[in-house]
Tab-separated table of C-alpha atoms and ligand atoms in Angstrom:
chain	number	residue	atom	x	y	z
X	1040	UNK	CA	-24.284	-13.252	2.076
X	1041	UNK	CA	-21.265	-15.167	3.373
X	1042	UNK	CA	-21.763	-17.095	6.202
X	1043	UNK	CA	-18.560	-18.065	7.145
X	1044	UNK	CA	-17.889	-18.258	11.423
X	1045	UNK	CA	-16.178	-15.418	12.688
X	1046	UNK	CA	-12.632	-16.999	13.936
X	1047	UNK	CA	-10.194	-13.695	15.534
X	1048	UNK	CA	-10.755	-12.146	18.031
X	1049	UNK	CA	-10.755	-8.502	16.000
X	1050	UNK	CA	-13.706	-9.601	13.623
X	1051	UNK	CA	-15.494	-10.994	16.814
X	1052	UNK	CA	-14.424	-7.242	17.705
X	1053	UNK	CA	-15.989	-5.614	14.786
X	1054	UNK	CA	-18.617	-7.695	14.022
X	1055	UNK	CA	-19.838	-6.237	18.143
X	1056	UNK	CA	-19.652	-3.161	17.044
X	1057	UNK	CA	-21.490	-3.170	14.000
X	1058	UNK	CA	-24.441	-3.974	16.202
X	1059	UNK	CA	-24.480	-1.267	17.975
X	1060	UNK	CA	-24.083	0.907	14.713
X	1061	UNK	CA	-26.455	-0.788	12.994
X	1062	UNK	CA	-29.076	-0.161	15.980
X	1063	UNK	CA	-27.642	3.674	15.702
X	1064	UNK	CA	-26.930	4.513	12.019
X	1065	UNK	CA	-26.026	7.982	12.802
X	1066	UNK	CA	-22.670	7.476	10.890
X	1067	UNK	CA	-24.807	6.079	7.566
X	1068	UNK	CA	-23.466	8.891	5.404
X	1069	UNK	CA	-19.893	9.424	6.417
X	1070	UNK	CA	-17.845	6.735	3.821
X	1071	UNK	CA	-18.767	3.308	2.116
X	1072	UNK	CA	-18.860	0.911	5.652
X	1073	UNK	CA	-22.131	2.052	6.744
X	1074	UNK	CA	-24.438	1.970	3.763
X	1075	UNK	CA	-22.417	-1.771	3.271
X	1076	UNK	CA	-23.246	-2.398	6.770
X	1077	UNK	CA	-27.068	-1.682	6.954
X	1078	UNK	CA	-27.916	-4.715	3.870
X	1079	UNK	CA	-26.984	-6.964	6.338
X	1080	UNK	CA	-28.897	-8.082	10.029
X	1081	UNK	CA	-25.592	-10.034	11.548
X	1082	UNK	CA	-21.695	-10.035	10.619
X	1083	UNK	CA	-19.471	-13.228	9.278
X	1084	UNK	CA	-15.493	-13.631	9.117
X	1085	UNK	CA	-15.561	-12.617	5.204
X	1086	UNK	CA	-18.460	-9.390	5.838
X	1087	UNK	CA	-16.144	-7.878	8.636
X	1088	UNK	CA	-13.387	-8.604	6.680
X	1089	UNK	CA	-14.930	-6.867	4.389
X	1090	UNK	CA	-15.590	-3.861	5.739
X	1091	UNK	CA	-12.757	-3.135	7.581
X	1092	UNK	CA	-11.020	-3.035	4.039
X	1093	UNK	CA	-13.463	-0.402	3.021
X	1094	UNK	CA	-12.422	1.501	5.596
X	1095	UNK	CA	-9.823	4.166	5.423
X	1096	UNK	CA	-9.432	4.817	9.169
X	1097	UNK	CA	-10.477	9.518	8.695
X	1098	UNK	CA	-11.617	8.849	11.896
X	1099	UNK	CA	-14.375	10.387	11.713
X	1100	UNK	CA	-16.571	8.316	12.762
X	1101	UNK	CA	-14.662	7.412	16.468
X	1102	UNK	CA	-14.954	12.021	16.954
X	1103	UNK	CA	-18.743	11.213	15.834
X	1104	UNK	CA	-20.014	9.292	18.140
X	1105	UNK	CA	-22.233	9.332	21.487
X	1106	UNK	CA	-20.508	5.025	22.694
X	1107	UNK	CA	-17.268	6.224	21.579
X	1108	UNK	CA	-15.181	5.061	25.579
X	1109	UNK	CA	-16.248	5.507	28.171
X	1110	UNK	CA	-19.905	4.721	27.427
X	1111	UNK	CA	-19.888	1.155	28.172
X	1112	UNK	CA	-20.426	-0.190	24.406
X	1113	UNK	CA	-17.219	1.237	23.543
X	1114	UNK	CA	-17.441	1.974	19.826
X	1115	UNK	CA	-14.106	3.093	18.280
X	1116	UNK	CA	-14.857	1.693	14.416
X	1117	UNK	CA	-11.063	2.856	13.331
X	1118	UNK	CA	-9.578	1.117	16.152
X	1119	UNK	CA	-11.399	-1.964	15.388
X	1120	UNK	CA	-11.459	-1.910	11.549
X	1121	UNK	CA	-7.514	-1.414	11.413
X	1122	UNK	CA	-6.621	-3.916	13.242
X	1123	UNK	CA	-9.043	-6.519	11.680
X	1124	UNK	CA	-7.023	-5.039	8.632
X	1125	UNK	CA	-3.735	-5.887	9.556
X	1126	UNK	CA	-5.294	-9.526	10.912
X	1127	UNK	CA	-6.837	-9.755	8.497
X	1128	UNK	CA	-4.117	-9.297	5.865
X	1129	UNK	CA	-1.945	-12.063	8.039
X	1130	UNK	CA	-4.550	-14.143	7.866
X	1131	UNK	CA	-5.460	-13.941	3.731
X	1132	UNK	CA	-1.487	-14.365	2.931
X	1133	UNK	CA	-0.262	-16.762	0.954
X	1134	UNK	CA	2.432	-18.150	1.719
X	1135	UNK	CA	0.614	-18.763	5.222
X	1136	UNK	CA	3.613	-19.307	6.629
X	1137	UNK	CA	5.461	-16.497	5.249
X	1138	UNK	CA	3.551	-14.394	6.215
X	1139	UNK	CA	4.098	-15.184	9.812
X	1140	UNK	CA	7.605	-14.406	9.514
X	1141	UNK	CA	6.968	-10.788	8.829
X	1142	UNK	CA	3.714	-10.489	11.042
X	1143	UNK	CA	5.280	-8.890	13.929
X	1144	UNK	CA	9.245	-7.767	12.338
X	1145	UNK	CA	8.430	-6.343	9.255
X	1146	UNK	CA	10.769	-2.649	9.492
X	1147	UNK	CA	13.658	-4.784	10.960
X	1148	UNK	CA	13.218	-7.818	8.154
X	1149	UNK	CA	12.887	-4.953	5.789
X	1150	UNK	CA	16.412	-2.948	6.895
X	1151	UNK	CA	18.274	-6.547	7.017
X	1152	UNK	CA	16.588	-6.764	3.470
X	1153	UNK	CA	18.088	-3.786	1.893
X	1154	UNK	CA	21.190	-3.626	4.516
X	1155	UNK	CA	21.963	-7.177	3.054
X	1156	UNK	CA	21.889	-7.205	-0.209
X	1157	UNK	CA	23.856	-3.390	-0.781
X	1158	UNK	CA	26.308	-5.351	0.686
X	1159	UNK	CA	25.801	-8.328	-1.479
X	1160	UNK	CA	25.746	-6.344	-3.914
X	1161	UNK	CA	28.786	-3.727	-3.570
X	1162	UNK	CA	30.930	-6.565	-2.453
X	1163	UNK	CA	30.012	-8.803	-5.617
X	1164	UNK	CA	31.572	-6.416	-7.707
X	1165	UNK	CA	34.147	-5.258	-5.178
X	1166	UNK	CA	35.776	-8.786	-5.840
X	1167	UNK	CA	35.105	-8.749	-9.238
X	1168	UNK	CA	35.349	-5.680	-11.041
X	1169	UNK	CA	36.246	-2.710	-8.059
X	1170	UNK	CA	36.561	0.235	-10.230
X	1171	UNK	CA	33.376	-0.176	-11.764
X	1172	UNK	CA	32.130	0.584	-8.882
X	1173	UNK	CA	33.370	4.162	-8.139
X	1174	UNK	CA	32.636	4.851	-11.941
X	1175	UNK	CA	31.004	7.468	-12.779
X	1176	UNK	CA	27.749	7.010	-14.889
X	1177	UNK	CA	26.755	8.720	-17.206
X	1178	UNK	CA	27.730	6.679	-20.512
X	1179	UNK	CA	24.959	4.381	-21.766
X	1180	UNK	CA	25.527	0.775	-20.639
X	1181	UNK	CA	27.358	1.853	-16.827
X	1182	UNK	CA	24.430	0.153	-14.395
X	1183	UNK	CA	25.477	-2.769	-15.811
X	1184	UNK	CA	29.019	-2.494	-15.706
X	1185	UNK	CA	28.049	-2.510	-11.949
X	1186	UNK	CA	25.739	-6.104	-11.870
X	1187	UNK	CA	24.945	-7.425	-15.605
X	1188	UNK	CA	21.690	-7.042	-16.538
X	1189	UNK	CA	20.529	-10.251	-17.563
X	1190	UNK	CA	21.761	-10.580	-13.748
X	1191	UNK	CA	19.605	-7.039	-12.526
X	1192	UNK	CA	16.395	-8.878	-14.564
X	1193	UNK	CA	16.634	-12.754	-13.766
X	1194	UNK	CA	16.846	-11.223	-9.829
X	1195	UNK	CA	15.127	-8.384	-9.864
X	1196	UNK	CA	11.999	-9.856	-12.261
X	1197	UNK	CA	12.257	-13.204	-9.561
X	1198	UNK	CA	11.351	-11.350	-7.435
X	1199	UNK	CA	8.577	-8.526	-8.563
X	1200	UNK	CA	6.842	-12.252	-10.747
X	1201	UNK	CA	6.609	-14.423	-6.560
X	1202	UNK	CA	5.635	-10.900	-5.567
X	1203	UNK	CA	3.040	-10.257	-7.946
X	1204	UNK	CA	2.163	-13.903	-7.922
X	1205	UNK	CA	1.729	-13.832	-4.003
X	1206	UNK	CA	-0.330	-10.635	-3.772
X	1207	UNK	CA	-3.591	-12.086	-6.570
X	1208	UNK	CA	-3.502	-15.638	-4.159
X	1209	UNK	CA	-3.760	-13.462	-1.215
X	1210	UNK	CA	-6.432	-11.190	-2.692
X	1211	UNK	CA	-8.174	-14.425	-4.156
X	1212	UNK	CA	-8.313	-15.724	-0.584
X	1213	UNK	CA	-9.498	-12.201	0.041
X	1214	UNK	CA	-12.516	-11.988	-1.850
X	1215	UNK	CA	-13.445	-16.108	-1.796
X	1216	UNK	CA	-13.558	-15.492	2.214
X	1217	UNK	CA	-16.604	-13.016	1.241
X	1218	UNK	CA	-18.617	-14.944	-0.651
X	1219	UNK	CA	-18.850	-14.952	-4.541
X	1220	UNK	CA	-20.434	-11.533	-6.853
X	1221	UNK	CA	-19.862	-11.094	-10.029
X	1222	UNK	CA	-17.950	-8.658	-11.084
X	1223	UNK	CA	-19.174	-6.466	-13.772
X	1224	UNK	CA	-17.722	-4.208	-15.839
X	1225	UNK	CA	-20.523	-1.211	-14.313
X	1226	UNK	CA	-18.983	-2.457	-10.645
X	1227	UNK	CA	-14.835	-2.045	-11.872
X	1228	UNK	CA	-15.271	1.000	-13.447
X	1229	UNK	CA	-17.058	2.486	-10.149
X	1230	UNK	CA	-14.310	0.846	-8.256
X	1231	UNK	CA	-11.799	2.129	-9.964
X	1232	UNK	CA	-12.960	5.277	-10.241
X	1233	UNK	CA	-13.597	5.282	-6.752
X	1234	UNK	CA	-9.658	4.365	-5.575
X	1235	UNK	CA	-8.132	6.514	-8.011
X	1236	UNK	CA	-10.098	9.982	-6.329
X	1237	UNK	CA	-9.742	8.294	-2.726
X	1238	UNK	CA	-13.111	8.420	-1.883
X	1239	UNK	CA	-14.497	8.493	1.457
X	1240	UNK	CA	-11.093	9.160	3.156
X	1241	UNK	CA	-12.309	13.110	2.987
X	1242	UNK	CA	-14.876	11.549	6.604
X	1243	UNK	CA	-17.891	12.837	4.581
X	1244	UNK	CA	-16.714	15.716	2.241
X	1245	UNK	CA	-15.179	17.652	5.696
X	1246	UNK	CA	-11.703	16.747	5.853
X	1247	UNK	CA	-9.637	13.462	7.505
X	1248	UNK	CA	-9.782	13.711	11.026
X	1249	UNK	CA	-7.248	11.236	11.971
X	1250	UNK	CA	-5.511	14.110	13.963
X	1251	UNK	CA	-7.977	15.792	16.242
X	1252	UNK	CA	-12.339	16.437	15.588
X	1253	UNK	CA	-10.951	18.869	13.419
X	1254	UNK	CA	-10.681	17.828	9.693
X	1255	UNK	CA	-7.630	17.925	7.235
X	1256	UNK	CA	-7.072	16.794	4.096
X	1257	UNK	CA	-3.102	16.713	4.314
X	1258	UNK	CA	-3.864	12.673	4.667
X	1259	UNK	CA	-5.403	12.915	0.890
X	1260	UNK	CA	-3.065	15.175	0.122
X	1261	UNK	CA	-0.401	13.252	0.987
X	1262	UNK	CA	-2.000	9.592	-0.540
X	1263	UNK	CA	-2.500	10.614	-3.324
X	1264	UNK	CA	0.858	11.623	-3.601
X	1265	UNK	CA	2.451	8.701	-2.798
X	1266	UNK	CA	0.426	6.313	-5.022
X	1267	UNK	CA	0.862	8.668	-8.572
X	1268	UNK	CA	4.532	9.167	-6.748
X	1269	UNK	CA	4.509	5.085	-7.007
X	1270	UNK	CA	2.999	4.803	-10.679
X	1271	UNK	CA	4.910	7.096	-12.583
X	1272	UNK	CA	8.198	5.503	-11.273
X	1273	UNK	CA	6.583	2.395	-12.589
X	1274	UNK	CA	6.716	4.366	-16.060
X	1275	UNK	CA	9.551	4.873	-15.596
X	1276	UNK	CA	10.759	1.328	-15.445
X	1277	UNK	CA	8.450	0.199	-17.560
X	1278	UNK	CA	8.920	2.949	-21.303
X	1279	UNK	CA	12.974	1.835	-19.590
X	1280	UNK	CA	11.974	-0.765	-20.333
X	1281	UNK	CA	11.233	-0.271	-23.813
X	1282	UNK	CA	13.846	2.096	-24.503
X	1283	UNK	CA	16.548	-1.209	-23.778
X	1284	UNK	CA	14.781	-3.835	-26.173
X	1285	UNK	CA	12.698	-1.833	-28.537
X	1286	UNK	CA	15.246	0.617	-29.026
X	1287	UNK	CA	18.967	-0.984	-28.177
X	1288	UNK	CA	19.355	1.947	-25.781
X	1289	UNK	CA	20.629	0.941	-22.164
X	1290	UNK	CA	20.670	2.881	-19.213
X	1291	UNK	CA	21.696	5.311	-17.466
X	1292	UNK	CA	19.244	8.401	-19.613
X	1293	UNK	CA	19.408	12.053	-20.807
X	1294	UNK	CA	17.398	14.297	-18.114
X	1295	UNK	CA	14.398	15.227	-21.004
X	1296	UNK	CA	13.916	10.907	-21.951
X	1297	UNK	CA	10.619	10.031	-20.342
X	1298	UNK	CA	12.311	7.654	-18.361
X	1299	UNK	CA	13.955	10.065	-16.242
X	1300	UNK	CA	11.439	12.896	-16.321
X	1301	UNK	CA	8.480	9.703	-15.168
X	1302	UNK	CA	11.853	8.924	-12.555
X	1303	UNK	CA	12.256	12.109	-10.956
X	1304	UNK	CA	8.780	13.205	-10.311
X	1305	UNK	CA	7.550	9.967	-9.543
X	1306	UNK	CA	10.748	9.671	-6.603
X	1307	UNK	CA	9.762	14.062	-5.878
X	1308	UNK	CA	5.356	13.123	-4.931
X	1309	UNK	CA	7.026	9.121	-3.670
X	1310	UNK	CA	9.768	12.230	-0.731
X	1311	UNK	CA	7.243	14.288	-0.039
X	1312	UNK	CA	4.085	11.389	0.346
X	1313	UNK	CA	5.748	8.686	1.666
X	1314	UNK	CA	7.436	11.034	4.196
X	1315	UNK	CA	3.912	13.137	5.052
X	1316	UNK	CA	2.326	9.294	5.715
X	1317	UNK	CA	4.923	8.817	8.669
X	1318	UNK	CA	4.518	12.366	10.204
X	1319	UNK	CA	0.692	12.550	9.581
X	1320	UNK	CA	1.031	8.879	11.528
X	1321	UNK	CA	2.809	9.630	14.981
X	1322	UNK	CA	0.489	13.139	14.555
X	1323	UNK	CA	-1.790	10.236	14.397
X	1324	UNK	CA	-4.265	10.639	18.426
X	1325	UNK	CA	-3.641	7.761	20.255
X	1326	UNK	CA	-7.342	6.512	20.073
X	1327	UNK	CA	-7.825	5.836	16.350
X	1328	UNK	CA	-4.232	3.497	16.894
X	1329	UNK	CA	-5.208	-0.601	16.104
X	1330	UNK	CA	-2.539	-1.262	18.626
X	1331	UNK	CA	-2.008	-4.364	16.667
X	1332	UNK	CA	0.823	-3.296	14.151
X	1333	UNK	CA	3.263	-5.617	13.767
X	1334	UNK	CA	5.619	-2.629	12.159
X	1335	UNK	CA	3.984	-3.705	8.307
X	1336	UNK	CA	2.703	-0.380	7.496
X	1337	UNK	CA	5.231	1.668	8.830
X	1338	UNK	CA	7.735	-0.592	7.215
X	1339	UNK	CA	6.211	0.048	3.861
X	1340	UNK	CA	6.432	3.513	4.329
X	1341	UNK	CA	9.595	3.850	5.113
X	1342	UNK	CA	10.139	1.359	1.944
X	1343	UNK	CA	8.603	4.273	-0.530
X	1344	UNK	CA	10.338	7.124	1.112
X	1345	UNK	CA	13.306	4.566	0.625
X	1346	UNK	CA	12.368	4.052	-3.056
X	1347	UNK	CA	11.596	7.307	-3.503
X	1348	UNK	CA	14.750	9.814	-1.698
X	1349	UNK	CA	17.756	6.775	-3.117
X	1350	UNK	CA	16.261	7.021	-7.214
X	1351	UNK	CA	16.532	10.908	-6.421
X	1352	UNK	CA	20.420	10.972	-4.557
X	1353	UNK	CA	21.584	8.114	-7.237
X	1354	UNK	CA	20.088	10.588	-9.626
X	1355	UNK	CA	21.660	13.723	-8.574
X	1356	UNK	CA	25.543	11.923	-7.697
X	1357	UNK	CA	25.100	9.080	-11.436
X	1358	UNK	CA	28.110	11.384	-12.989
X	1359	UNK	CA	30.526	11.163	-9.906
X	1360	UNK	CA	32.545	7.737	-7.719
X	1361	UNK	CA	29.516	7.746	-6.037
X	1362	UNK	CA	27.305	5.885	-8.151
X	1363	UNK	CA	28.480	2.021	-8.125
X	1364	UNK	CA	27.617	2.308	-4.391
X	1365	UNK	CA	24.088	4.239	-4.257
X	1366	UNK	CA	23.094	1.811	-7.433
X	1367	UNK	CA	23.795	-1.280	-4.905
X	1368	UNK	CA	21.810	0.815	-2.086
X	1369	UNK	CA	18.858	2.531	-4.470
X	1370	UNK	CA	18.831	-1.808	-6.278
X	1371	UNK	CA	19.208	-3.447	-2.361
X	1372	UNK	CA	15.940	-0.589	-1.424
X	1373	UNK	CA	14.376	-2.446	-4.511
X	1374	UNK	CA	13.746	-5.616	-3.975
X	1375	UNK	CA	13.210	-5.484	-0.003
X	1376	UNK	CA	10.209	-3.772	-1.237
X	1377	UNK	CA	9.317	-6.624	-4.023
X	1378	UNK	CA	10.590	-8.892	-1.126
X	1379	UNK	CA	7.889	-7.886	1.648
X	1380	UNK	CA	5.170	-6.367	-1.238
X	1381	UNK	CA	3.107	-9.690	-0.853
X	1382	UNK	CA	3.207	-9.089	3.692
X	1383	UNK	CA	2.848	-5.246	3.950
X	1384	UNK	CA	0.812	-2.886	3.833
X	1385	UNK	CA	1.431	-2.670	-0.119
X	1386	UNK	CA	-2.057	-5.611	-0.315
X	1387	UNK	CA	-3.578	-2.541	1.749
X	1388	UNK	CA	-4.763	-1.432	-1.669
X	1389	UNK	CA	-5.568	-4.847	-3.410
X	1390	UNK	CA	-7.562	-5.414	-1.161
X	1391	UNK	CA	-9.650	-1.667	-0.396
X	1392	UNK	CA	-9.452	-1.499	-4.165
X	1393	UNK	CA	-11.579	-5.357	-4.159
X	1394	UNK	CA	-13.253	-3.901	-0.991
X	1395	UNK	CA	-14.520	-1.133	-3.935
X	1396	UNK	CA	-15.268	-3.424	-5.866
X	1397	UNK	CA	-17.789	-5.785	-3.858
X	1398	UNK	CA	-19.218	-2.054	-2.456
X	1399	UNK	CA	-20.241	-0.913	-5.749
X	1400	UNK	CA	-22.170	-4.327	-7.211
X	1401	UNK	CA	-23.832	-4.715	-3.835
X	1402	UNK	CA	-24.791	-0.505	-4.338
X	1403	UNK	CA	-25.709	-1.643	-7.397
X	1404	UNK	CA	-28.341	-4.021	-7.016
X	1405	UNK	CA	-30.441	-1.948	-4.241
X	1406	UNK	CA	-30.901	0.969	-6.422
N	1730	LIG	S1	-19.544	4.624	15.352
N	1730	LIG	FE1	-21.427	5.573	17.491
N	1730	LIG	S2	-22.550	6.780	16.434
N	1730	LIG	FE2	-21.389	5.853	14.202
N	1730	LIG	S3	-22.898	4.906	13.708
N	1730	LIG	FE3	-22.183	3.679	14.919
N	1730	LIG	S4	-22.838	3.900	17.266
N	1730	LIG	FE4	-23.707	5.629	15.788
N	1731	LIG	S1	-12.579	5.493	10.714
N	1731	LIG	FE1	-13.425	6.900	8.589
N	1731	LIG	S2	-13.712	5.558	6.907
N	1731	LIG	FE2	-13.565	3.916	8.826
N	1731	LIG	S3	-15.878	3.541	9.651
N	1731	LIG	FE3	-15.250	5.551	10.534
N	1731	LIG	S4	-15.665	7.045	8.633
N	1731	LIG	FE4	-15.535	5.094	7.783
């Protein structure tokens, strides 16, 4: 068991509510949080960070709870855990100074980055080769007249490498805070399976209750579309790299290539999924909100929506003189996404998977 002290107000609040839940245990079949809670008598800092990242904010335990406000015990686990998750993302982020930079102004900073990078790319091309900015983009290599391929690789490869490194550092800090635990092939298999299926995002099988007591599967569907849309976009970029370097075939590509098919399907998934998540977020019951959202969650979903829509618009209009401007905007969104990845809701997927690995191992030990 991890005995690190509770150091923040959100940690103390989750530990307080877990004390009530551990005596009650009415919700033990709903999700992974309660079986993990029952393995503990006391809750240290790393424990509550871990438990909060097992929670999917489905709302079921709030609507089921006889101790929810106005009861004096004031148990509202979805809200308390959401507040702790947001606080824990910032606390574990690497480097710590950057986390504070993004903590309160996620949406503003992301939008500023998108606009600044789009203006920078557009201005750069305007100053050096205005004709390239307004040329259509059907012929091979047209994108690289707007920005040379090597420049693109250096800027975006550098931003992505930093984002991956900073994200890994953050997850390692989170993992260490919860205490040492072996990572076995069995726990990895179980955790990746649960993450891929979004197990536990269904209120124990009935559906998500983020809007009211009436369960719905919409949030799970939009999560799936967003997640698999993102993976398809990643597959598109990866196959594009293979085409460029191994087949000596520069972008853009015809519609029948895997690069294009993955990209279009991924863009549609991202657009519908992220758009749906934003609508679900607006419909969310006010009691389930964390009251501490600094905007990064919203900024991340907006960035995903912009990634999908700007990519699709670029695909549709690439044969027109708008191609250069649209490419600059899309690249601006991609850059903003990479730079903000370690400091926003993106890490939620990494922390959640790490928590599921820990949970799978713990549960295997007691069987
Ligand atoms: S959320 Fe409420 S009903 Fe559920 S275990 Fe906790 S105290 Fe009991
Ligand atoms: S909100 Fe849902 S996922 Fe989170 S603790 Fe309650 S029942 Fe579990």
